[in-house]
Amino acid sequence: MRRPVLLSPDPDSPFPPASQALREPEGLLAMGGDLRPARLLNAYRHGIFPWYSDRQPLLWWTPDPRMVLFTEAIRLSSRFRRGLRSSPWQVRADTAFANVVAACATAPRPGQDGTWITAEMQAAYLELHRLGHAHSVEVFDGEQLVGGIYGVAIGRMFFGESMYSGASGGSKIALAALAHRLRSWGWPLIDAQVENPHLLTLGAESLPRPLFLARVRELTAMPGIEGPWTDRFGILPASVLAEVSAG
């Protein structure tokens, strides 16, 4: 029985090629290593992400096919868009990163016992955020955080990690707002990692891994945005998203 590749302790060491990923479990490529920024950024540039629980070693994945969202093709239902037209909520970026990550870690998820966003993972992404590579999009009702999404940006590629709703529709608005802004910046793709029924309703699609990796190579090589997104993103009224195409 094949086993995932054991990574070198050197954070600058290369990952094995995606073609070596297992079919069972689908996409498991490697184990071990660490979550230092150099290794994490190298992983994302090669379409690889960490995903494990407290009871597991550090595991690295590159599934085939890969779930993605095209920023020009996010779908919101007509009913949801009607409600948005009168919504007082506002969307910002990088003003509450730690709060979004913590909320994603504690959000209950159907069929999931515990969280994969361990304390070690939270610390790693907080460091990436401090270095300007990880970002959050936050939905506020007044000053109350009611939803959000966070992930990693390299070049013009956004790798989504997790999102949550503190109030009904919070995660949908966060994702739609992220796509809205990325589209205006010329960023075409959001990595959504693995198939999720909720994301499928919002327009997510599956890409064969070779095609996904080719797009990642292309997009991560392009110039991106350095540092926090707060000013560039601005304050986006949720009502603007009512013009997003209907599902």
Coordinates of N, CA and C in Angstrom, one line a residue:
M1 N 0.8 -1.2 0.0 CA 0.0 0.0 0.0 C 0.9 1.2 0.0
R2 N 0.6 2.2 -0.9 CA 1.4 3.4 -1.0 C 1.1 4.3 0.2
R3 N 2.1 5.0 0.6 CA 2.0 6.0 1.7 C 2.4 7.4 1.2
P4 N 1.9 8.4 1.8 CA 2.3 9.8 1.4 C 3.8 10.0 1.6
V5 N 4.4 10.9 0.8 CA 5.8 11.2 1.0 C 6.1 11.9 2.3
L6 N 7.1 11.5 3.0 CA 7.5 12.2 4.2 C 8.4 13.4 3.8
L7 N 8.0 14.6 4.3 CA 8.7 15.8 3.9 C 10.0 15.9 4.7
S8 N 11.0 16.6 4.1 CA 12.2 17.0 4.7 C 11.9 18.0 5.8
P9 N 12.7 18.1 6.9 CA 12.5 19.2 7.9 C 12.9 20.5 7.4
D10 N 13.6 20.6 6.2 CA 14.0 21.9 5.7 C 12.8 22.6 5.0
P11 N 12.4 23.7 5.6 CA 11.1 24.4 5.0 C 11.2 24.8 3.6
D12 N 12.5 24.9 3.1 CA 12.7 25.3 1.7 C 12.7 24.1 0.7
S13 N 12.6 22.9 1.3 CA 12.7 21.7 0.4 C 11.5 21.6 -0.5
P14 N 11.6 21.1 -1.7 CA 10.5 21.0 -2.6 C 9.5 19.9 -2.2
F15 N 8.2 20.1 -2.6 CA 7.2 19.1 -2.5 C 7.3 18.1 -3.6
P16 N 6.9 16.9 -3.4 CA 6.9 15.9 -4.5 C 5.9 16.4 -5.6
P17 N 6.0 15.9 -6.8 CA 5.0 16.3 -7.8 C 3.6 15.8 -7.5
A18 N 2.7 16.6 -8.0 CA 1.2 16.2 -7.7 C 0.9 14.9 -8.2
S19 N 1.6 14.4 -9.3 CA 1.2 13.1 -9.8 C 1.5 11.9 -8.8
Q20 N 2.2 12.2 -7.8 CA 2.4 11.2 -6.7 C 1.3 11.1 -5.7
A21 N 0.3 12.0 -5.8 CA -0.8 12.0 -4.8 C -1.5 10.7 -4.8
L22 N -2.0 10.3 -3.7 CA -2.8 9.1 -3.6 C -4.2 9.2 -4.1
R23 N -4.7 8.1 -4.6 CA -6.2 8.1 -5.0 C -7.0 7.7 -3.8
E24 N -6.5 7.1 -2.8 CA -7.2 6.8 -1.6 C -6.3 6.9 -0.3
P25 N -6.6 8.0 0.5 CA -7.6 9.0 0.3 C -7.2 10.0 -0.9
E26 N -8.2 10.4 -1.6 CA -8.0 11.2 -2.8 C -7.2 12.5 -2.5
G27 N -6.0 12.6 -3.2 CA -5.3 13.8 -3.2 C -4.2 13.9 -2.1
L28 N -4.1 13.0 -1.2 CA -3.1 13.0 -0.1 C -1.7 12.9 -0.7
L29 N -0.9 13.9 -0.6 CA 0.4 13.9 -1.2 C 1.6 13.6 -0.3
A30 N 1.6 14.3 0.9 CA 2.7 14.3 1.7 C 2.3 14.4 3.2
M31 N 3.3 14.1 4.1 CA 3.0 14.3 5.5 C 4.3 14.9 6.2
G32 N 4.1 15.5 7.3 CA 5.2 16.0 8.1 C 5.6 17.4 7.7
G33 N 6.8 17.8 8.0 CA 7.2 19.2 7.7 C 6.7 20.2 8.8
D34 N 6.4 21.3 8.4 CA 6.0 22.4 9.3 C 5.1 23.4 8.6
L35 N 4.6 24.4 9.4 CA 3.7 25.4 8.8 C 4.4 26.8 8.8
R36 N 5.7 26.8 8.6 CA 6.4 28.0 8.5 C 6.0 28.7 7.1
P37 N 6.1 30.1 7.1 CA 5.6 30.8 5.9 C 6.3 30.3 4.6
A38 N 7.6 30.0 4.6 CA 8.2 29.5 3.4 C 7.6 28.3 2.8
R39 N 7.3 27.3 3.7 CA 6.7 26.1 3.3 C 5.3 26.3 2.8
L40 N 4.5 27.0 3.6 CA 3.1 27.3 3.2 C 3.0 27.9 1.8
L41 N 3.8 29.0 1.6 CA 3.7 29.7 0.3 C 4.2 28.8 -0.8
N42 N 5.2 28.0 -0.6 CA 5.7 27.0 -1.6 C 4.6 26.0 -1.9
A43 N 3.8 25.6 -0.9 CA 2.7 24.6 -1.1 C 1.7 25.3 -2.0
Y44 N 1.2 26.4 -1.6 CA 0.1 27.1 -2.4 C 0.5 27.3 -3.8
R45 N 1.8 27.7 -4.1 CA 2.2 28.0 -5.4 C 2.2 26.7 -6.3
H46 N 2.2 25.5 -5.6 CA 2.1 24.3 -6.3 C 0.7 23.6 -6.2
G47 N -0.3 24.3 -5.7 CA -1.6 23.8 -5.6 C -1.8 22.8 -4.5
I48 N -1.0 23.0 -3.4 CA -1.0 22.0 -2.3 C -1.5 22.8 -1.1
F49 N -2.2 22.2 -0.2 CA -2.7 22.8 1.0 C -2.6 21.8 2.2
P50 N -2.4 22.4 3.4 CA -2.4 21.5 4.6 C -3.9 21.3 5.1
W51 N -4.1 20.1 5.6 CA -5.5 19.8 6.2 C -5.3 18.5 7.0
Y52 N -5.5 18.7 8.3 CA -5.3 17.6 9.3 C -6.0 18.0 10.6
S53 N -6.1 17.1 11.5 CA -6.8 17.3 12.8 C -5.7 17.2 13.9
D54 N -6.1 17.5 15.1 CA -5.2 17.4 16.2 C -4.7 16.0 16.4
R55 N -5.4 15.0 16.0 CA -5.0 13.6 16.2 C -4.2 13.0 15.0
Q56 N -3.8 13.9 14.1 CA -3.1 13.4 12.9 C -1.8 14.1 12.8
P57 N -0.9 13.5 12.0 CA 0.3 14.3 11.6 C -0.1 15.4 10.6
L58 N 0.8 16.3 10.3 CA 0.6 17.3 9.4 C 0.5 16.7 8.0
L59 N -0.7 16.9 7.3 CA -1.0 16.2 6.0 C -1.1 17.3 4.9
W60 N -0.6 17.0 3.7 CA -0.7 17.9 2.6 C -1.4 17.3 1.5
W61 N -2.3 18.1 0.8 CA -3.3 17.6 -0.2 C -3.2 18.3 -1.5
T62 N -3.5 17.6 -2.6 CA -3.7 18.2 -3.9 C -4.7 17.4 -4.6
P63 N -6.0 17.5 -4.3 CA -7.0 16.6 -4.9 C -7.3 16.8 -6.4
D64 N -7.8 15.8 -7.0 CA -8.2 15.8 -8.4 C -9.5 15.1 -8.6
P65 N -10.6 15.9 -9.0 CA -10.5 17.3 -9.5 C -10.4 18.3 -8.4
R66 N -10.3 19.5 -8.8 CA -10.1 20.6 -7.8 C -11.4 21.5 -7.9
M67 N -12.0 21.9 -6.7 CA -13.1 22.7 -6.7 C -12.7 24.2 -6.8
V68 N -13.2 25.0 -7.7 CA -12.9 26.4 -7.9 C -14.1 27.2 -8.1
L69 N -14.0 28.5 -7.9 CA -15.0 29.5 -8.2 C -14.4 30.5 -9.2
F70 N -15.1 30.7 -10.3 CA -14.6 31.8 -11.2 C -15.3 33.1 -10.7
T71 N -14.5 34.1 -10.5 CA -15.0 35.3 -9.9 C -16.1 36.0 -10.7
E72 N -16.2 35.7 -12.0 CA -17.3 36.3 -12.8 C -18.5 35.5 -12.8
A73 N -18.5 34.3 -12.1 CA -19.6 33.4 -12.2 C -20.2 33.0 -10.9
I74 N -20.1 33.8 -9.8 CA -20.7 33.6 -8.6 C -22.2 33.7 -8.7
R75 N -23.0 32.8 -8.2 CA -24.5 32.8 -8.3 C -25.1 33.0 -7.0
L76 N -26.0 34.0 -6.9 CA -26.9 34.2 -5.7 C -28.3 34.1 -6.2
S77 N -29.1 33.4 -5.4 CA -30.5 33.2 -5.8 C -31.2 34.5 -5.9
S78 N -32.3 34.6 -6.7 CA -33.1 35.8 -6.8 C -33.7 36.2 -5.5
R79 N -34.1 35.2 -4.7 CA -34.7 35.5 -3.4 C -33.6 36.2 -2.5
F80 N -32.4 35.6 -2.5 CA -31.4 36.2 -1.6 C -31.0 37.6 -2.1
R81 N -30.9 37.8 -3.4 CA -30.6 39.1 -3.9 C -31.7 40.2 -3.5
R82 N -32.9 39.7 -3.5 CA -34.0 40.7 -3.1 C -33.8 41.2 -1.7
G83 N -33.4 40.2 -0.8 CA -33.2 40.6 0.6 C -31.9 41.5 0.7
L84 N -31.0 41.4 -0.2 CA -29.8 42.2 -0.1 C -30.0 43.6 -0.4
R85 N -31.0 43.9 -1.3 CA -31.3 45.3 -1.7 C -31.5 46.2 -0.5
S86 N -32.1 45.7 0.6 CA -32.4 46.5 1.7 C -31.4 46.2 2.9
S87 N -30.4 45.5 2.7 CA -29.5 45.1 3.7 C -28.6 46.3 4.2
P88 N -28.5 46.5 5.5 CA -27.6 47.5 6.0 C -26.2 47.0 6.2
W89 N -25.9 45.8 6.0 CA -24.6 45.2 6.2 C -23.5 45.8 5.3
Q90 N -22.3 45.8 5.8 CA -21.2 46.3 5.0 C -20.0 45.3 5.1
V91 N -19.2 45.3 4.0 CA -18.1 44.3 3.9 C -16.8 45.1 3.9
R92 N -15.8 44.6 4.7 CA -14.5 45.2 4.7 C -13.5 44.1 4.5
A93 N -12.2 44.4 4.5 CA -11.1 43.4 4.4 C -10.0 43.7 5.4
D94 N -9.5 42.7 6.0 CA -8.3 42.8 6.8 C -8.4 43.7 8.0
T95 N -9.6 43.8 8.5 CA -9.8 44.6 9.8 C -10.1 43.7 11.0
A96 N -10.3 42.4 10.7 CA -10.7 41.5 11.8 C -10.2 40.0 11.5
F97 N -9.0 39.9 11.0 CA -8.5 38.6 10.5 C -8.6 37.6 11.6
A98 N -8.0 37.9 12.7 CA -7.9 36.9 13.8 C -9.3 36.4 14.2
N99 N -10.3 37.4 14.2 CA -11.7 37.0 14.6 C -12.3 36.1 13.6
V100 N -12.0 36.3 12.3 CA -12.6 35.5 11.3 C -12.1 34.1 11.4
V101 N -10.7 34.0 11.5 CA -10.1 32.6 11.7 C -10.7 31.9 12.9
A102 N -10.8 32.6 14.0 CA -11.3 32.0 15.2 C -12.7 31.5 15.0
A103 N -13.5 32.3 14.4 CA -14.9 32.0 14.2 C -15.0 30.8 13.2
C104 N -14.2 30.7 12.2 CA -14.2 29.6 11.3 C -13.8 28.3 12.1
A105 N -12.9 28.4 13.0 CA -12.4 27.3 13.8 C -13.5 26.7 14.7
T106 N -14.4 27.6 15.2 CA -15.4 27.1 16.1 C -16.8 26.9 15.5
A107 N -16.9 27.3 14.2 CA -18.2 27.2 13.6 C -18.6 25.7 13.5
P108 N -19.8 25.3 13.9 CA -20.3 23.9 13.8 C -20.5 23.6 12.3
R109 N -20.1 22.4 11.9 CA -20.2 22.0 10.5 C -20.8 20.6 10.5
P110 N -21.8 20.4 9.6 CA -22.5 19.1 9.6 C -21.5 17.9 9.3
G111 N -21.6 16.9 10.1 CA -20.7 15.7 9.9 C -19.3 15.8 10.3
Q112 N -19.0 16.9 11.0 CA -17.6 17.2 11.4 C -17.5 17.2 12.9
D113 N -16.6 16.4 13.4 CA -16.4 16.4 14.9 C -15.1 17.1 15.1
G114 N -15.2 18.3 15.8 CA -14.0 19.1 16.0 C -13.6 20.0 14.8
T115 N -12.4 20.4 14.8 CA -12.0 21.3 13.7 C -10.6 21.0 13.2
W116 N -10.4 21.3 11.9 CA -9.1 21.1 11.3 C -8.3 22.4 11.5
I117 N -8.9 23.5 11.9 CA -8.2 24.8 12.1 C -7.7 24.7 13.5
T118 N -6.6 24.0 13.7 CA -6.0 23.8 15.0 C -5.4 25.1 15.5
A119 N -5.0 25.1 16.8 CA -4.2 26.3 17.3 C -3.0 26.5 16.5
E120 N -2.3 25.5 16.1 CA -1.1 25.6 15.2 C -1.4 26.2 13.9
M121 N -2.5 25.8 13.3 CA -2.9 26.3 12.0 C -3.3 27.8 12.2
Q122 N -4.0 28.2 13.2 CA -4.4 29.6 13.4 C -3.1 30.4 13.5
A123 N -2.2 30.0 14.3 CA -0.9 30.7 14.5 C -0.2 30.9 13.2
A124 N -0.2 29.9 12.3 CA 0.5 29.9 11.1 C -0.1 30.9 10.1
Y125 N -1.5 31.0 10.1 CA -2.1 31.9 9.2 C -2.1 33.3 9.7
L126 N -2.1 33.5 11.0 CA -1.9 34.8 11.6 C -0.5 35.4 11.2
E127 N 0.5 34.5 11.1 CA 1.8 35.0 10.7 C 1.8 35.3 9.2
L128 N 1.1 34.5 8.4 CA 1.0 34.8 7.0 C 0.3 36.2 6.8
H129 N -0.7 36.4 7.6 CA -1.4 37.7 7.6 C -0.5 38.8 7.9
R130 N 0.3 38.6 9.0 CA 1.2 39.7 9.4 C 2.2 40.0 8.3
L131 N 2.6 39.0 7.5 CA 3.5 39.2 6.4 C 2.8 39.7 5.1
G132 N 1.5 39.8 5.1 CA 0.8 40.4 4.0 C 0.3 39.4 3.0
H133 N 0.4 38.1 3.3 CA 0.0 37.0 2.4 C -1.4 36.4 2.6
A134 N -1.9 36.5 3.8 CA -3.2 36.0 4.1 C -4.2 37.1 4.4
H135 N -5.4 37.0 4.0 CA -6.4 38.1 4.0 C -7.8 37.5 4.5
S136 N -8.5 38.4 5.0 CA -9.9 38.1 5.4 C -10.8 39.1 4.8
V137 N -12.0 38.7 4.4 CA -13.1 39.6 4.0 C -14.2 39.4 5.1
E138 N -14.7 40.5 5.7 CA -15.5 40.4 6.8 C -16.8 41.2 6.6
V139 N -17.9 40.6 7.1 CA -19.2 41.2 6.9 C -19.7 41.7 8.3
F140 N -20.1 43.0 8.3 CA -20.5 43.6 9.6 C -21.9 44.1 9.5
D141 N -22.6 43.9 10.6 CA -23.9 44.5 10.9 C -23.6 45.5 11.9
G142 N -23.5 46.8 11.5 CA -23.0 47.8 12.4 C -21.5 47.5 12.7
E143 N -21.2 47.2 14.0 CA -19.9 46.8 14.4 C -19.8 45.3 14.8
Q144 N -20.9 44.6 14.5 CA -20.9 43.2 14.9 C -20.5 42.4 13.7
L145 N -19.5 41.5 13.8 CA -19.1 40.6 12.8 C -20.1 39.5 12.6
V146 N -20.6 39.4 11.4 CA -21.7 38.4 11.1 C -21.3 37.4 10.0
G147 N -20.1 37.4 9.5 CA -19.7 36.5 8.5 C -18.3 36.8 8.0
G148 N -17.7 35.9 7.4 CA -16.3 36.2 6.9 C -15.7 35.0 6.1
I149 N -14.7 35.3 5.4 CA -13.9 34.2 4.7 C -12.4 34.7 4.8
Y150 N -11.5 33.7 4.9 CA -10.1 34.0 4.8 C -9.4 33.0 3.9
G151 N -8.2 33.5 3.5 CA -7.4 32.6 2.6 C -6.1 33.3 2.3
V152 N -5.4 32.8 1.3 CA -4.0 33.2 1.0 C -4.0 33.7 -0.5
A153 N -3.3 34.9 -0.7 CA -3.2 35.5 -2.0 C -1.8 35.4 -2.4
I154 N -1.5 34.9 -3.6 CA -0.2 34.9 -4.3 C -0.4 35.4 -5.7
G155 N 0.3 36.5 -6.1 CA 0.1 37.0 -7.4 C -1.4 37.4 -7.6
R156 N -2.1 36.8 -8.6 CA -3.5 37.1 -8.8 C -4.3 35.9 -8.6
M157 N -3.9 35.0 -7.6 CA -4.6 33.8 -7.3 C -5.0 33.9 -5.8
F158 N -6.3 33.6 -5.5 CA -6.7 33.6 -4.1 C -7.1 32.1 -3.8
F159 N -6.5 31.6 -2.7 CA -6.7 30.3 -2.2 C -7.6 30.4 -1.0
G160 N -8.9 30.0 -1.1 CA -9.8 30.1 0.0 C -9.5 29.0 1.0
E161 N -9.6 29.4 2.3 CA -9.3 28.4 3.3 C -10.6 28.0 4.1
S162 N -11.3 29.0 4.5 CA -12.6 28.7 5.3 C -13.4 29.9 5.3
M163 N -14.7 29.7 5.6 CA -15.7 30.8 5.8 C -16.7 30.4 6.8
Y164 N -17.4 31.4 7.3 CA -18.4 31.1 8.3 C -19.5 32.1 8.3
S165 N -20.7 31.7 8.8 CA -21.8 32.7 9.0 C -22.1 32.8 10.5
G166 N -22.1 34.0 11.0 CA -22.5 34.3 12.4 C -24.0 34.7 12.3
A167 N -24.5 35.0 11.2 CA -25.9 35.3 11.0 C -26.3 34.8 9.6
S168 N -27.5 34.5 9.3 CA -27.9 33.9 8.1 C -27.4 34.7 6.9
G169 N -26.7 34.0 5.9 CA -26.3 34.7 4.7 C -24.9 35.3 4.9
G170 N -24.3 35.3 6.0 CA -23.0 36.0 6.2 C -21.9 35.4 5.4
S171 N -21.8 34.1 5.2 CA -20.7 33.5 4.4 C -21.0 33.8 2.9
K172 N -22.2 33.7 2.5 CA -22.5 34.0 1.1 C -22.1 35.4 0.7
I173 N -22.4 36.4 1.6 CA -22.1 37.8 1.3 C -20.6 37.9 1.3
A174 N -19.9 37.3 2.2 CA -18.4 37.4 2.3 C -17.8 36.9 1.0
L175 N -18.3 35.7 0.5 CA -17.7 35.1 -0.7 C -18.1 36.0 -1.9
A176 N -19.3 36.4 -2.0 CA -19.7 37.2 -3.2 C -19.0 38.5 -3.2
A177 N -18.7 39.1 -2.0 CA -18.0 40.4 -2.0 C -16.5 40.2 -2.4
L178 N -15.9 39.1 -1.9 CA -14.6 38.7 -2.3 C -14.5 38.6 -3.9
A179 N -15.4 37.8 -4.4 CA -15.4 37.6 -5.9 C -15.6 38.9 -6.6
H180 N -16.5 39.8 -6.1 CA -16.8 41.1 -6.7 C -15.5 41.9 -6.8
R181 N -14.8 42.0 -5.7 CA -13.6 42.8 -5.7 C -12.5 42.2 -6.5
L182 N -12.3 40.9 -6.4 CA -11.2 40.2 -7.2 C -11.5 40.4 -8.7
R183 N -12.7 40.3 -9.1 CA -13.1 40.4 -10.5 C -12.7 41.8 -11.0
S184 N -12.9 42.8 -10.2 CA -12.6 44.2 -10.5 C -11.1 44.4 -10.6
W185 N -10.3 43.6 -9.9 CA -8.9 43.7 -9.9 C -8.2 42.8 -11.0
G186 N -9.0 42.0 -11.7 CA -8.5 41.2 -12.7 C -8.0 39.8 -12.2
W187 N -8.6 39.4 -11.1 CA -8.2 38.1 -10.5 C -9.4 37.1 -10.9
P188 N -9.2 36.1 -11.7 CA -10.3 35.3 -12.2 C -10.7 34.1 -11.4
L189 N -9.9 33.7 -10.4 CA -10.1 32.4 -9.9 C -10.0 32.4 -8.3
I190 N -10.9 31.6 -7.7 CA -10.7 31.3 -6.2 C -10.7 29.8 -6.0
D191 N -9.6 29.4 -5.4 CA -9.5 28.0 -5.1 C -10.4 27.6 -3.9
A192 N -11.3 26.6 -4.1 CA -12.2 26.2 -3.0 C -11.9 24.8 -2.5
Q193 N -10.7 24.2 -3.0 CA -10.2 23.0 -2.5 C -11.0 21.7 -2.9
V194 N -12.0 21.4 -2.1 CA -12.7 20.1 -2.3 C -14.2 20.4 -2.5
E195 N -14.9 19.5 -3.1 CA -16.3 19.7 -3.4 C -17.1 19.9 -2.1
N196 N -18.0 20.8 -2.2 CA -18.9 21.2 -1.1 C -20.2 21.6 -1.6
P197 N -21.3 20.9 -1.1 CA -22.7 21.2 -1.7 C -23.1 22.6 -1.6
H198 N -22.7 23.3 -0.5 CA -23.0 24.7 -0.4 C -22.3 25.6 -1.5
L199 N -21.1 25.3 -1.8 CA -20.4 26.0 -2.8 C -20.9 25.7 -4.2
L200 N -21.3 24.5 -4.4 CA -21.9 24.2 -5.7 C -23.1 25.1 -6.0
T201 N -23.9 25.4 -5.0 CA -25.1 26.2 -5.2 C -24.7 27.7 -5.5
L202 N -23.5 28.0 -5.2 CA -23.0 29.4 -5.5 C -22.2 29.5 -6.8
G203 N -22.1 28.4 -7.5 CA -21.5 28.4 -8.8 C -20.1 27.7 -8.9
A204 N -19.7 27.0 -7.9 CA -18.4 26.3 -7.9 C -18.4 25.3 -9.0
E205 N -17.2 25.0 -9.5 CA -17.0 24.0 -10.6 C -15.8 23.2 -10.3
S206 N -15.7 22.0 -10.9 CA -14.5 21.2 -10.8 C -13.6 21.3 -11.9
L207 N -12.3 21.5 -11.7 CA -11.3 21.5 -12.7 C -10.4 20.3 -12.6
P208 N -10.1 19.6 -13.7 CA -9.0 18.6 -13.6 C -7.8 19.1 -13.0
R209 N -7.1 18.3 -12.2 CA -5.9 18.9 -11.5 C -4.9 19.5 -12.4
P210 N -4.5 18.8 -13.6 CA -3.5 19.5 -14.4 C -3.9 20.8 -14.9
L211 N -5.2 21.0 -15.2 CA -5.7 22.3 -15.7 C -5.6 23.3 -14.5
F212 N -6.0 22.9 -13.3 CA -5.9 23.8 -12.2 C -4.5 24.2 -11.9
L213 N -3.6 23.3 -11.9 CA -2.2 23.6 -11.6 C -1.6 24.5 -12.7
A214 N -2.0 24.4 -13.9 CA -1.5 25.3 -15.0 C -2.0 26.7 -14.7
R215 N -3.3 26.9 -14.3 CA -3.8 28.2 -14.0 C -3.1 28.8 -12.8
V216 N -2.8 27.9 -11.8 CA -2.1 28.4 -10.6 C -0.7 28.9 -10.9
R217 N 0.0 28.2 -11.8 CA 1.4 28.6 -12.2 C 1.3 30.0 -12.9
E218 N 0.3 30.1 -13.8 CA 0.1 31.4 -14.5 C -0.2 32.6 -13.6
L219 N -1.2 32.4 -12.7 CA -1.7 33.5 -11.9 C -0.8 33.9 -10.8
T220 N -0.1 32.9 -10.2 CA 0.8 33.2 -9.1 C 2.0 34.0 -9.6
A221 N 2.3 33.8 -10.8 CA 3.5 34.5 -11.4 C 3.2 36.0 -11.7
M222 N 1.9 36.4 -11.7 CA 1.5 37.8 -12.0 C 1.7 38.7 -10.8
P223 N 1.8 40.0 -11.0 CA 1.9 40.9 -9.9 C 0.6 41.0 -9.1
G224 N 0.7 41.0 -7.8 CA -0.5 41.0 -7.0 C -0.6 42.3 -6.2
I225 N -1.1 42.2 -5.0 CA -1.2 43.4 -4.1 C -0.4 43.1 -2.8
E226 N 0.5 44.0 -2.5 CA 1.4 43.9 -1.4 C 0.7 44.4 -0.1
G227 N 0.8 43.7 1.0 CA 0.3 44.2 2.3 C -1.2 44.1 2.4
P228 N -1.7 44.8 3.5 CA -3.1 44.7 3.8 C -4.0 45.2 2.7
W229 N -5.2 44.6 2.6 CA -6.2 44.9 1.6 C -7.2 46.0 2.0
T230 N -7.1 46.5 3.3 CA -8.1 47.3 3.8 C -8.5 48.5 3.0
D231 N -7.5 49.3 2.6 CA -7.8 50.5 1.8 C -8.2 50.2 0.4
R232 N -7.5 49.2 -0.2 CA -7.8 48.9 -1.6 C -9.2 48.3 -1.7
F233 N -9.6 47.5 -0.8 CA -10.9 46.8 -0.8 C -12.0 47.9 -0.5
G234 N -11.7 48.8 0.5 CA -12.7 49.8 0.9 C -13.8 49.2 1.7
I235 N -14.9 50.0 1.8 CA -16.1 49.5 2.5 C -17.2 49.3 1.4
L236 N -17.6 48.0 1.3 CA -18.6 47.6 0.2 C -19.9 47.3 0.8
P237 N -20.9 48.1 0.5 CA -22.3 47.9 1.0 C -22.8 46.5 0.4
A238 N -23.3 45.7 1.3 CA -23.8 44.4 0.9 C -24.9 44.5 -0.2
S239 N -25.6 45.6 -0.2 CA -26.7 45.9 -1.2 C -26.2 45.9 -2.6
V240 N -24.9 46.2 -2.8 CA -24.3 46.3 -4.1 C -24.3 44.9 -4.7
L241 N -24.2 43.8 -3.9 CA -24.2 42.5 -4.4 C -25.5 41.9 -4.9
A242 N -26.5 42.7 -4.7 CA -27.8 42.3 -5.3 C -27.8 42.2 -6.8
E243 N -26.8 42.8 -7.4 CA -26.7 42.8 -8.9 C -25.9 41.6 -9.3
V244 N -25.4 40.7 -8.4 CA -24.8 39.5 -8.8 C -25.8 38.6 -9.5
S245 N -25.3 37.9 -10.5 CA -26.2 37.1 -11.3 C -27.0 36.0 -10.5
A246 N -28.2 35.8 -10.9 CA -29.1 34.9 -10.2 C -28.7 33.4 -10.5
G247 N -29.0 32.6 -9.5 CA -28.8 31.2 -9.7 C -30.0 30.5 -10.3

